[in-house]
Short mmCIF file of C-alpha atoms and ligand atoms in Angstrom, two decimals:
data_model
loop_
_atom_site.label_atom_id
_atom_site.label_comp_id
_atom_site.label_asym_id
_atom_site.label_seq_id
_atom_site.Cartn_x
_atom_site.Cartn_y
_atom_site.Cartn_z
CA MET A 1 52.68 -30.84 167.20
CA PHE A 2 53.96 -33.69 169.56
CA PHE A 3 57.28 -35.41 169.22
CA GLU A 4 57.26 -37.73 172.28
CA LEU A 5 56.93 -41.53 171.77
CA THR A 6 54.17 -43.34 173.84
CA GLU A 7 55.32 -45.64 176.71
CA GLU A 8 54.50 -48.69 174.30
CA GLN A 9 56.43 -47.27 171.53
CA GLN A 10 59.47 -46.66 173.94
CA ALA A 11 59.24 -50.10 175.16
CA VAL A 12 59.23 -51.62 171.70
CA GLN A 13 62.08 -49.49 170.63
CA GLN A 14 64.16 -50.66 173.93
CA ALA A 15 63.30 -54.34 173.23
CA ALA A 16 64.53 -53.99 169.65
CA ARG A 17 67.72 -52.18 170.70
CA ASP A 18 68.39 -54.83 173.30
CA PHE A 19 67.78 -57.60 170.91
CA ALA A 20 69.97 -56.06 168.25
CA GLN A 21 72.88 -55.19 170.50
CA ASN A 22 73.00 -58.32 172.50
CA ILE A 23 71.77 -61.00 170.07
CA LEU A 24 72.59 -59.86 166.60
CA LYS A 25 75.69 -57.85 166.97
CA PRO A 26 78.14 -60.49 168.27
CA SER A 27 77.57 -62.73 165.21
CA VAL A 28 76.70 -60.17 162.49
CA ILE A 29 80.21 -59.95 160.86
CA GLU A 30 80.20 -63.77 160.43
CA ARG A 31 76.85 -63.89 158.83
CA ASP A 32 77.75 -61.32 156.41
CA ARG A 33 81.05 -62.97 155.55
CA ASP A 34 79.56 -66.39 155.11
CA MET A 35 76.07 -65.33 153.56
CA LYS A 36 74.57 -67.30 156.51
CA TYR A 37 70.74 -67.03 156.70
CA PRO A 38 70.00 -65.84 160.27
CA LYS A 39 67.63 -68.87 161.00
CA ASP A 40 67.79 -68.75 164.86
CA GLU A 41 67.77 -64.99 165.03
CA ILE A 42 64.61 -64.91 162.76
CA ARG A 43 62.98 -67.48 164.77
CA GLN A 44 63.62 -65.42 168.05
CA MET A 45 62.37 -62.25 166.11
CA GLY A 46 59.12 -64.27 165.40
CA GLU A 47 58.90 -65.16 169.21
CA MET A 48 59.33 -61.60 170.18
CA GLY A 49 56.56 -60.58 167.90
CA PHE A 50 58.78 -58.53 165.42
CA LEU A 51 57.55 -60.44 162.29
CA GLY A 52 53.89 -59.55 162.57
CA MET A 53 53.93 -56.33 164.40
CA MET A 54 50.89 -54.56 162.86
CA VAL A 55 48.82 -57.73 162.32
CA ASP A 56 45.62 -57.75 164.40
CA PRO A 57 45.91 -60.02 167.51
CA ALA A 58 42.92 -62.12 166.30
CA TYR A 59 45.28 -63.32 163.73
CA GLY A 60 48.27 -63.86 165.98
CA GLY A 61 49.89 -60.44 165.34
CA GLY A 62 50.99 -57.65 167.72
CA GLY A 63 48.35 -55.15 166.72
CA MET A 64 50.84 -52.40 166.93
CA ASP A 65 50.96 -49.09 165.12
CA THR A 66 53.33 -48.25 162.13
CA MET A 67 55.23 -45.99 164.30
CA SER A 68 56.27 -48.91 166.60
CA TYR A 69 57.21 -51.03 163.63
CA VAL A 70 59.44 -48.14 162.18
CA LEU A 71 61.09 -47.75 165.65
CA ALA A 72 61.73 -51.61 165.63
CA MET A 73 63.03 -51.60 162.14
CA GLU A 74 65.38 -48.67 162.93
CA GLU A 75 67.02 -50.37 165.96
CA ILE A 76 67.53 -53.62 164.16
CA SER A 77 68.83 -51.98 161.08
CA LYS A 78 71.45 -50.06 163.10
CA VAL A 79 73.09 -53.54 163.58
CA ASP A 80 71.93 -56.14 160.90
CA ALA A 81 70.17 -54.90 157.91
CA SER A 82 69.93 -58.48 156.64
CA CYS A 83 67.58 -59.23 159.56
CA SER A 84 65.59 -56.17 159.01
CA VAL A 85 65.01 -56.69 155.40
CA ILE A 86 63.55 -60.08 156.16
CA MET A 87 61.46 -58.46 158.88
CA SER A 88 60.26 -55.73 156.60
CA VAL A 89 59.17 -57.86 153.70
CA ASN A 90 57.14 -60.09 155.93
CA ASN A 91 55.57 -57.31 157.91
CA SER A 92 54.87 -54.63 155.43
CA LEU A 93 54.55 -56.33 152.06
CA VAL A 94 53.19 -59.69 152.92
CA CYS A 95 51.23 -59.66 156.19
CA TRP A 96 50.00 -56.10 155.51
CA GLY A 97 48.97 -56.87 152.00
CA ILE A 98 47.04 -59.90 152.98
CA GLU A 99 45.40 -58.27 156.01
CA LYS A 100 44.33 -55.21 154.01
CA PHE A 101 43.15 -56.79 150.87
CA GLY A 102 42.79 -60.59 151.58
CA THR A 103 39.65 -62.53 152.06
CA GLU A 104 38.57 -63.77 155.52
CA GLU A 105 39.65 -67.12 154.49
CA GLN A 106 43.00 -65.97 153.27
CA LYS A 107 43.62 -64.04 156.38
CA ALA A 108 42.58 -66.97 158.76
CA LYS A 109 44.68 -69.44 156.77
CA TYR A 110 48.04 -67.38 156.32
CA LEU A 111 48.25 -64.58 158.77
CA PRO A 112 48.66 -66.73 162.08
CA LYS A 113 51.68 -68.42 160.73
CA LEU A 114 53.27 -65.38 158.99
CA ALA A 115 52.75 -63.21 161.89
CA THR A 116 54.55 -65.49 164.25
CA GLY A 117 57.41 -66.29 162.08
CA GLU A 118 56.22 -69.91 161.73
CA TRP A 119 56.17 -69.18 157.98
CA ILE A 120 58.12 -66.45 156.10
CA GLY A 121 56.74 -64.67 153.19
CA ALA A 122 57.97 -63.11 150.04
CA PHE A 123 56.63 -60.60 147.47
CA CYS A 124 57.19 -61.57 143.88
CA LEU A 125 56.86 -58.57 141.55
CA SER A 126 60.31 -58.12 139.97
CA GLU A 127 61.22 -59.87 136.70
CA PRO A 128 64.25 -60.08 134.45
CA GLU A 129 62.52 -57.37 132.33
CA ALA A 130 60.24 -55.83 134.76
CA GLY A 131 62.13 -53.95 137.80
CA SER A 132 61.21 -50.32 137.75
CA ASP A 133 58.88 -50.76 134.91
CA ALA A 134 56.72 -53.07 137.07
CA THR A 135 53.65 -52.94 134.58
CA SER A 136 55.53 -55.17 132.21
CA GLN A 137 54.88 -58.41 133.79
CA ARG A 138 55.73 -61.43 131.67
CA THR A 139 54.69 -64.05 134.27
CA THR A 140 51.25 -65.48 133.14
CA ALA A 141 48.31 -66.69 135.26
CA VAL A 142 46.02 -68.28 132.90
CA ASP A 143 42.42 -68.68 133.82
CA MET A 144 41.50 -72.37 133.86
CA GLY A 145 38.08 -72.21 135.55
CA ASP A 146 38.70 -73.06 139.21
CA HIS A 147 42.40 -72.33 139.15
CA TYR A 148 45.04 -70.37 137.61
CA LEU A 149 47.93 -71.91 135.79
CA LEU A 150 51.13 -69.81 136.79
CA ASN A 151 54.25 -69.69 134.54
CA GLY A 152 57.26 -67.31 134.69
CA THR A 153 60.40 -66.18 136.32
CA LYS A 154 60.95 -63.64 139.25
CA ASN A 155 64.17 -62.11 140.06
CA TRP A 156 65.86 -60.71 143.30
CA ILE A 157 63.23 -62.05 145.50
CA THR A 158 63.96 -61.48 149.27
CA ASN A 159 63.28 -64.52 151.39
CA GLY A 160 63.21 -66.43 148.21
CA GLY A 161 64.71 -69.74 149.48
CA THR A 162 63.29 -69.58 152.96
CA SER A 163 59.81 -68.52 152.54
CA SER A 164 56.76 -70.73 152.70
CA VAL A 165 54.37 -68.12 150.99
CA HIS A 166 54.73 -66.07 147.86
CA LEU A 167 52.61 -63.22 146.79
CA VAL A 168 53.04 -63.43 143.04
CA MET A 169 51.98 -60.70 140.48
CA ALA A 170 51.14 -62.41 137.12
CA GLN A 171 49.32 -61.22 133.98
CA THR A 172 45.94 -62.83 133.15
CA HIS A 173 44.61 -60.60 130.50
CA PRO A 174 47.57 -59.27 128.57
CA GLU A 175 45.08 -57.24 126.29
CA LYS A 176 44.26 -55.19 129.44
CA ALA A 177 48.00 -54.36 130.23
CA HIS A 178 48.40 -53.55 134.02
CA LYS A 179 44.60 -53.89 134.58
CA GLY A 180 44.85 -57.56 133.71
CA ILE A 181 47.57 -58.34 136.41
CA ASN A 182 46.51 -60.51 139.43
CA CYS A 183 48.26 -61.21 142.68
CA LEU A 184 48.16 -64.91 143.91
CA ILE A 185 48.88 -66.40 147.18
CA VAL A 186 51.34 -69.42 146.29
CA GLU A 187 52.61 -71.92 148.71
CA THR A 188 56.20 -72.86 147.92
CA ASN A 189 55.74 -76.60 148.40
CA TRP A 190 53.24 -76.71 145.53
CA GLU A 191 54.44 -78.48 142.49
CA GLY A 192 56.09 -76.42 139.83
CA VAL A 193 57.57 -73.94 142.31
CA VAL A 194 61.32 -73.95 141.68
CA ILE A 195 63.97 -71.94 143.81
CA GLY A 196 66.66 -70.87 141.56
CA ALA A 197 70.08 -69.75 142.38
CA LYS A 198 70.98 -67.61 145.54
CA GLU A 199 72.37 -64.22 144.75
CA ASP A 200 76.04 -63.54 145.94
CA LYS A 201 75.33 -59.83 146.96
CA LEU A 202 77.39 -56.67 147.76
CA GLY A 203 75.39 -56.10 150.97
CA ILE A 204 72.57 -57.59 153.17
CA ARG A 205 74.53 -60.69 152.38
CA ALA A 206 72.83 -62.86 155.16
CA SER A 207 69.44 -62.29 153.71
CA ASP A 208 68.16 -64.76 151.17
CA THR A 209 67.74 -63.56 147.62
CA HIS A 210 66.74 -65.89 144.69
CA THR A 211 65.45 -66.32 141.33
CA ILE A 212 62.16 -68.14 141.29
CA MET A 213 60.56 -70.08 138.56
CA TYR A 214 56.89 -71.11 138.35
CA ASN A 215 56.26 -74.04 135.99
CA ASP A 216 52.65 -74.76 135.41
CA VAL A 217 51.76 -74.12 139.13
CA LYS A 218 48.10 -74.67 139.79
CA VAL A 219 46.79 -71.86 142.05
CA PRO A 220 43.24 -72.18 143.46
CA LYS A 221 41.01 -69.16 142.32
CA SER A 222 40.38 -68.61 146.15
CA ASN A 223 44.01 -67.63 146.44
CA ARG A 224 43.66 -64.53 144.30
CA ILE A 225 43.79 -61.19 146.27
CA GLY A 226 41.01 -58.76 145.51
CA GLU A 227 38.95 -58.71 142.15
CA ASP A 228 40.09 -59.91 138.75
CA GLY A 229 42.75 -57.39 137.50
CA PHE A 230 43.52 -55.88 140.98
CA GLY A 231 47.14 -57.10 141.12
CA PHE A 232 48.87 -54.03 139.98
CA LYS A 233 47.11 -51.67 142.22
CA PHE A 234 47.66 -54.23 145.01
CA ALA A 235 51.34 -54.16 144.41
CA MET A 236 51.44 -50.38 144.22
CA GLN A 237 49.38 -49.79 147.34
CA THR A 238 51.30 -52.39 149.44
CA LEU A 239 54.75 -51.05 148.23
CA GLU A 240 53.61 -47.60 149.62
CA GLY A 241 53.70 -49.19 153.07
CA GLY A 242 56.80 -51.31 152.34
CA ARG A 243 58.64 -48.04 151.40
CA ILE A 244 58.17 -46.82 154.91
CA GLY A 245 59.89 -49.97 156.20
CA ILE A 246 62.80 -49.58 153.84
CA ALA A 247 63.13 -45.91 154.81
CA ALA A 248 63.19 -46.98 158.40
CA GLN A 249 66.06 -49.38 157.47
CA ALA A 250 67.96 -46.72 155.74
CA LEU A 251 67.45 -44.50 158.74
CA GLY A 252 68.69 -47.24 161.04
CA ILE A 253 71.67 -48.05 158.78
CA ALA A 254 72.78 -44.34 158.87
CA GLY A 255 72.07 -43.98 162.58
CA GLY A 256 74.30 -47.16 163.35
CA ALA A 257 77.17 -45.55 161.24
CA TYR A 258 76.81 -42.28 163.14
CA GLU A 259 76.69 -43.86 166.59
CA LEU A 260 79.85 -45.76 165.79
CA SER A 261 81.73 -42.77 164.21
CA LEU A 262 80.74 -40.58 167.16
CA ALA A 263 82.17 -43.05 169.70
CA TYR A 264 85.29 -43.79 167.49
CA SER A 265 86.04 -40.07 166.96
CA LYS A 266 86.22 -39.62 170.74
CA GLU A 267 88.48 -42.61 171.36
CA ARG A 268 91.03 -42.05 168.47
CA ALA A 269 93.60 -39.50 168.73
CA ALA A 270 95.68 -37.76 166.12
CA PHE A 271 97.79 -34.81 166.26
CA GLY A 272 97.56 -34.75 170.03
CA LYS A 273 93.91 -34.76 170.57
CA PRO A 274 90.70 -36.90 169.72
CA ILE A 275 89.80 -36.66 166.21
CA SER A 276 86.38 -35.32 167.23
CA GLN A 277 88.29 -32.15 168.11
CA HIS A 278 89.46 -31.55 164.64
CA GLN A 279 86.92 -29.62 162.65
CA ALA A 280 87.40 -31.80 159.67
CA ILE A 281 85.72 -34.71 161.56
CA ALA A 282 83.44 -32.54 163.77
CA PHE A 283 81.72 -31.08 160.75
CA LYS A 284 81.16 -34.65 159.24
CA LEU A 285 79.43 -35.53 162.50
CA ALA A 286 77.42 -32.38 162.35
CA ASP A 287 76.33 -33.14 158.79
CA MET A 288 75.36 -36.89 159.76
CA ALA A 289 73.33 -35.75 162.82
CA THR A 290 71.51 -33.20 160.67
CA ASP A 291 70.51 -35.42 157.88
CA ILE A 292 69.58 -38.33 160.19
CA GLU A 293 67.35 -36.06 162.16
CA ALA A 294 65.82 -34.84 158.97
CA ALA A 295 65.29 -38.29 157.78
CA LYS A 296 63.75 -39.16 161.18
CA LEU A 297 61.03 -36.63 160.76
CA LEU A 298 60.09 -37.72 157.10
CA VAL A 299 60.05 -41.44 158.12
CA TYR A 300 58.09 -40.82 161.34
CA ARG A 301 55.69 -38.66 159.57
CA ALA A 302 55.01 -41.20 156.97
CA ALA A 303 54.41 -43.82 159.67
CA TRP A 304 52.06 -41.19 161.41
CA LEU A 305 50.00 -40.66 158.22
CA LYS A 306 49.62 -44.12 157.67
CA ASP A 307 48.39 -44.74 161.18
CA GLN A 308 45.99 -41.87 160.91
CA GLY A 309 44.35 -43.50 157.68
CA MET A 310 45.65 -40.54 155.64
CA ASP A 311 47.12 -40.50 152.21
CA PHE A 312 50.66 -41.66 152.84
CA GLY A 313 52.05 -42.49 149.28
CA PRO A 314 53.88 -39.51 148.60
CA ALA A 315 55.13 -39.08 152.06
CA SER A 316 56.51 -42.67 152.07
CA ALA A 317 58.32 -42.00 148.80
CA MET A 318 60.01 -38.80 150.24
CA ALA A 319 61.05 -40.68 153.30
CA LYS A 320 62.47 -43.49 151.26
CA LEU A 321 64.50 -41.23 148.98
CA PHE A 322 65.83 -38.94 151.61
CA ALA A 323 66.67 -41.64 154.12
CA SER A 324 68.40 -43.81 151.63
CA GLU A 325 70.44 -41.10 150.05
CA ALA A 326 71.45 -40.10 153.47
CA ALA A 327 72.35 -43.62 154.46
CA MET A 328 74.46 -43.95 151.46
CA LYS A 329 76.26 -40.62 151.93
CA HIS A 330 76.96 -40.92 155.50
CA THR A 331 78.09 -44.47 155.68
CA VAL A 332 80.79 -43.57 153.18
CA GLU A 333 81.64 -40.77 155.46
CA ALA A 334 81.66 -43.06 158.56
CA VAL A 335 84.32 -45.18 156.65
CA GLN A 336 86.33 -42.05 156.31
CA VAL A 337 85.87 -40.95 159.85
CA HIS A 338 87.31 -44.51 160.80
CA GLY A 339 90.24 -44.09 158.31
CA GLY A 340 91.98 -47.49 157.75
CA TYR A 341 90.21 -49.14 160.41
CA GLY A 342 86.81 -48.43 158.61
CA TYR A 343 87.99 -50.39 155.61
CA VAL A 344 88.16 -53.66 157.65
CA LYS A 345 85.24 -55.77 158.66
CA GLU A 346 85.93 -55.62 162.43
CA TYR A 347 84.78 -52.04 162.84
CA HIS A 348 81.36 -52.66 161.13
CA VAL A 349 81.06 -49.47 159.07
CA GLU A 350 82.22 -50.84 155.85
CA ARG A 351 79.32 -53.47 156.16
CA LEU A 352 76.80 -50.64 156.92
CA MET A 353 78.18 -48.90 153.69
CA ARG A 354 77.61 -51.88 151.58
CA ASP A 355 74.20 -52.60 153.21
CA ALA A 356 73.22 -48.92 152.48
CA LYS A 357 73.50 -49.15 148.77
CA ILE A 358 70.29 -51.48 148.39
CA THR A 359 68.10 -48.97 150.12
CA GLN A 360 68.55 -46.80 147.00
CA ILE A 361 67.38 -49.70 144.98
CA TYR A 362 64.63 -52.05 146.27
CA GLU A 363 60.99 -51.33 146.74
CA GLY A 364 61.49 -48.67 144.16
CA THR A 365 64.80 -47.03 143.23
CA SER A 366 65.55 -43.48 144.24
CA GLU A 367 64.62 -42.52 140.56
CA VAL A 368 61.30 -44.29 141.02
CA GLN A 369 60.49 -42.41 144.21
CA ARG A 370 61.24 -39.20 142.21
CA ILE A 371 58.65 -40.19 139.73
CA VAL A 372 56.04 -40.79 142.40
CA ILE A 373 56.92 -37.54 144.05
CA SER A 374 57.17 -35.42 140.94
CA ARG A 375 53.87 -36.78 139.54
CA ASN A 376 52.15 -35.84 142.89
CA VAL A 377 53.68 -32.43 143.04
CA LEU A 378 52.72 -31.57 139.46
CA LYS A 379 49.15 -33.07 139.69
CA ASN A 380 48.36 -31.29 142.95
CA GLY A 381 50.38 -28.04 142.49
CA GLN A 382 51.37 -28.41 146.13
CA LEU A 383 54.69 -28.66 147.76
CA TYR A 384 53.31 -31.50 150.03
CA ILE A 385 49.66 -32.74 150.44
CA PRO A 386 49.03 -33.75 154.08
CA ILE A 387 50.97 -31.84 156.54
CA TRP A 388 51.11 -32.85 160.32
CA GLY A 389 47.72 -32.58 161.89
CA ASN A 390 44.95 -31.50 159.60
CA GLY A 391 45.83 -32.70 156.04
CA VAL A 392 45.83 -29.38 154.64
CA GLY A 393 48.34 -28.78 151.82
CA THR A 394 50.81 -26.01 151.60
CA GLU A 395 50.49 -24.12 148.21
CA VAL A 396 53.83 -23.52 146.44
N1 LIG B 1 48.08 -46.69 144.51
C1 LIG B 1 47.17 -47.25 143.67
N2 LIG B 1 47.21 -47.22 142.35
C2 LIG B 1 48.39 -46.82 141.80
C3 LIG B 1 49.52 -46.36 142.52
C4 LIG B 1 49.33 -46.41 143.91
N3 LIG B 1 50.39 -45.92 144.72
N4 LIG B 1 50.45 -45.96 141.73
C5 LIG B 1 50.11 -46.36 140.48
N5 LIG B 1 48.92 -46.77 140.56
C6 LIG B 1 47.97 -47.18 139.34
C7 LIG B 1 47.67 -45.81 138.59
O1 LIG B 1 46.54 -45.06 139.09
C8 LIG B 1 47.36 -46.59 137.20
O2 LIG B 1 45.98 -46.95 137.11
P1 LIG B 1 44.89 -46.59 136.04
O3 LIG B 1 45.52 -46.99 134.78
O4 LIG B 1 43.67 -47.44 136.49
O5 LIG B 1 44.74 -45.09 136.12
C9 LIG B 1 48.31 -47.79 137.26
O6 LIG B 1 48.54 -48.04 138.66
C10 LIG B 1 49.58 -47.54 136.33
O7 LIG B 1 50.29 -46.39 136.98
P2 LIG B 1 51.21 -45.59 136.26
O8 LIG B 1 50.63 -45.08 134.95
O9 LIG B 1 51.88 -44.59 137.29
O10 LIG B 1 52.38 -46.72 135.90
P3 LIG B 1 53.74 -46.47 135.31
O11 LIG B 1 54.11 -47.54 134.48
O12 LIG B 1 54.07 -45.08 135.07
O13 LIG B 1 54.73 -46.96 136.77
C11 LIG B 1 55.89 -46.76 138.87
C12 LIG B 1 54.70 -46.20 137.90
C13 LIG B 1 55.78 -45.76 139.92
C14 LIG B 1 57.18 -46.43 138.05
C15 LIG B 1 55.75 -48.21 139.22
O14 LIG B 1 55.94 -49.04 138.18
C16 LIG B 1 56.75 -48.56 140.27
O15 LIG B 1 56.54 -48.26 141.51
N6 LIG B 1 57.78 -49.25 139.81
C17 LIG B 1 58.77 -49.73 140.99
C18 LIG B 1 58.45 -51.14 141.19
C19 LIG B 1 58.97 -51.48 142.70
O16 LIG B 1 58.86 -50.72 143.57
N7 LIG B 1 59.55 -52.75 142.66
C20 LIG B 1 59.88 -53.21 144.05
C21 LIG B 1 59.86 -54.77 144.05
S1 LIG B 1 59.47 -55.36 145.46
C22 LIG B 1 60.71 -55.38 146.49
O17 LIG B 1 61.79 -54.69 146.24
C23 LIG B 1 60.76 -56.15 147.84
C24 LIG B 1 61.94 -56.64 148.40
O18 LIG B 1 62.39 -57.89 148.04
C25 LIG B 1 62.72 -55.97 149.25
#
């Protein structure tokens, strides 16, 4: 069992850390306050290769492993979770989905622009009545011969107003239930694509979340991903990878809150000594450090399994569940460590607390992760299927 990062992974981690601390941090409070989309920052992230990290260099990407992507996500999330969700959706839902399941024509047309950040992508699965219950798609894609006619409404779409490409899940054969769903690549400048209201959110306020309407949008058949009816499996398999990205985001948010709390607790004195010297605070730091290390192992393992080409679905669900719960719990504790200062924006931890909440909700709520994990455990009769190294399970 090896825990070292490669030199390349360390270089990516350092570059992301420098970018987050030097470029993102000085303006993050203002972006959060004003719900200001980080246009320049996202452009720079594209130039640095953070928006298509795992895409094959033949299509303009960085050709990196999932582990490098996770490390970059973690560092950027320590400072600005709005930037990291834009990055995560583009990398692991949109680019990865097209690269893994798209045709050569689709990859050649869309990946070079998406991987460099010239275009940003969005993943359009959720609907007013299809959040966790994702099979209940009401958006329709009627087969018109050479094209589909797309109609419906999607909700809570990250990158909704700033994306050039949407991956839209829609029902073509209602009689086949989830087996009738297709995923269509839709360009947002096509007639009938209407960008609805921007959401005013609790956290990740600088990211751009919208309702989207599709009104008689003509989508060429050549823009369907996979076989007819593959859309639901496409969404589920793509989300397995996406959840590693959100797990890394939660890990970063928790790590950012921990680093700020550790530093503050050494500076702030009460009752004649730094508050870190009071057991009440020292134990909070101990619990934060322990949970963050545990989350790190789960998140890195999920990334490693994916890089090995092994089954990573249950591992990504576990990583997201644990990391997001830890992020919520410990950002609340970080505010407590900071006392009154923690309650004001200048000290960053109240924003991290607000940002943490969404990691328990999007890309599958904590309850959905428990569905995925429990079904797997019950089906396989194993505590966990592939463990480090050889993929052999551990019997309960
Ligand atoms: N890989 C491949 N196939 C899968 C799969 C997977 N991981 N998970 C399920 N499937 C298949 C099943 O095998 C089944 O196929 P068959 O009928 O051929 O056997 C089919 O999909 C239906 O599966 P289930 O019976 O398990 O479906 P379910 O209704 O019980 O739902 C669920 C399962 C796990 C709850 C699923 O609906 C789910 O993941 N819901 C959450 C959706 C979600 O994560 N949304 C996030 C929105 S995107 C987002 O947030 C992005 C952003 O902007 C940040």
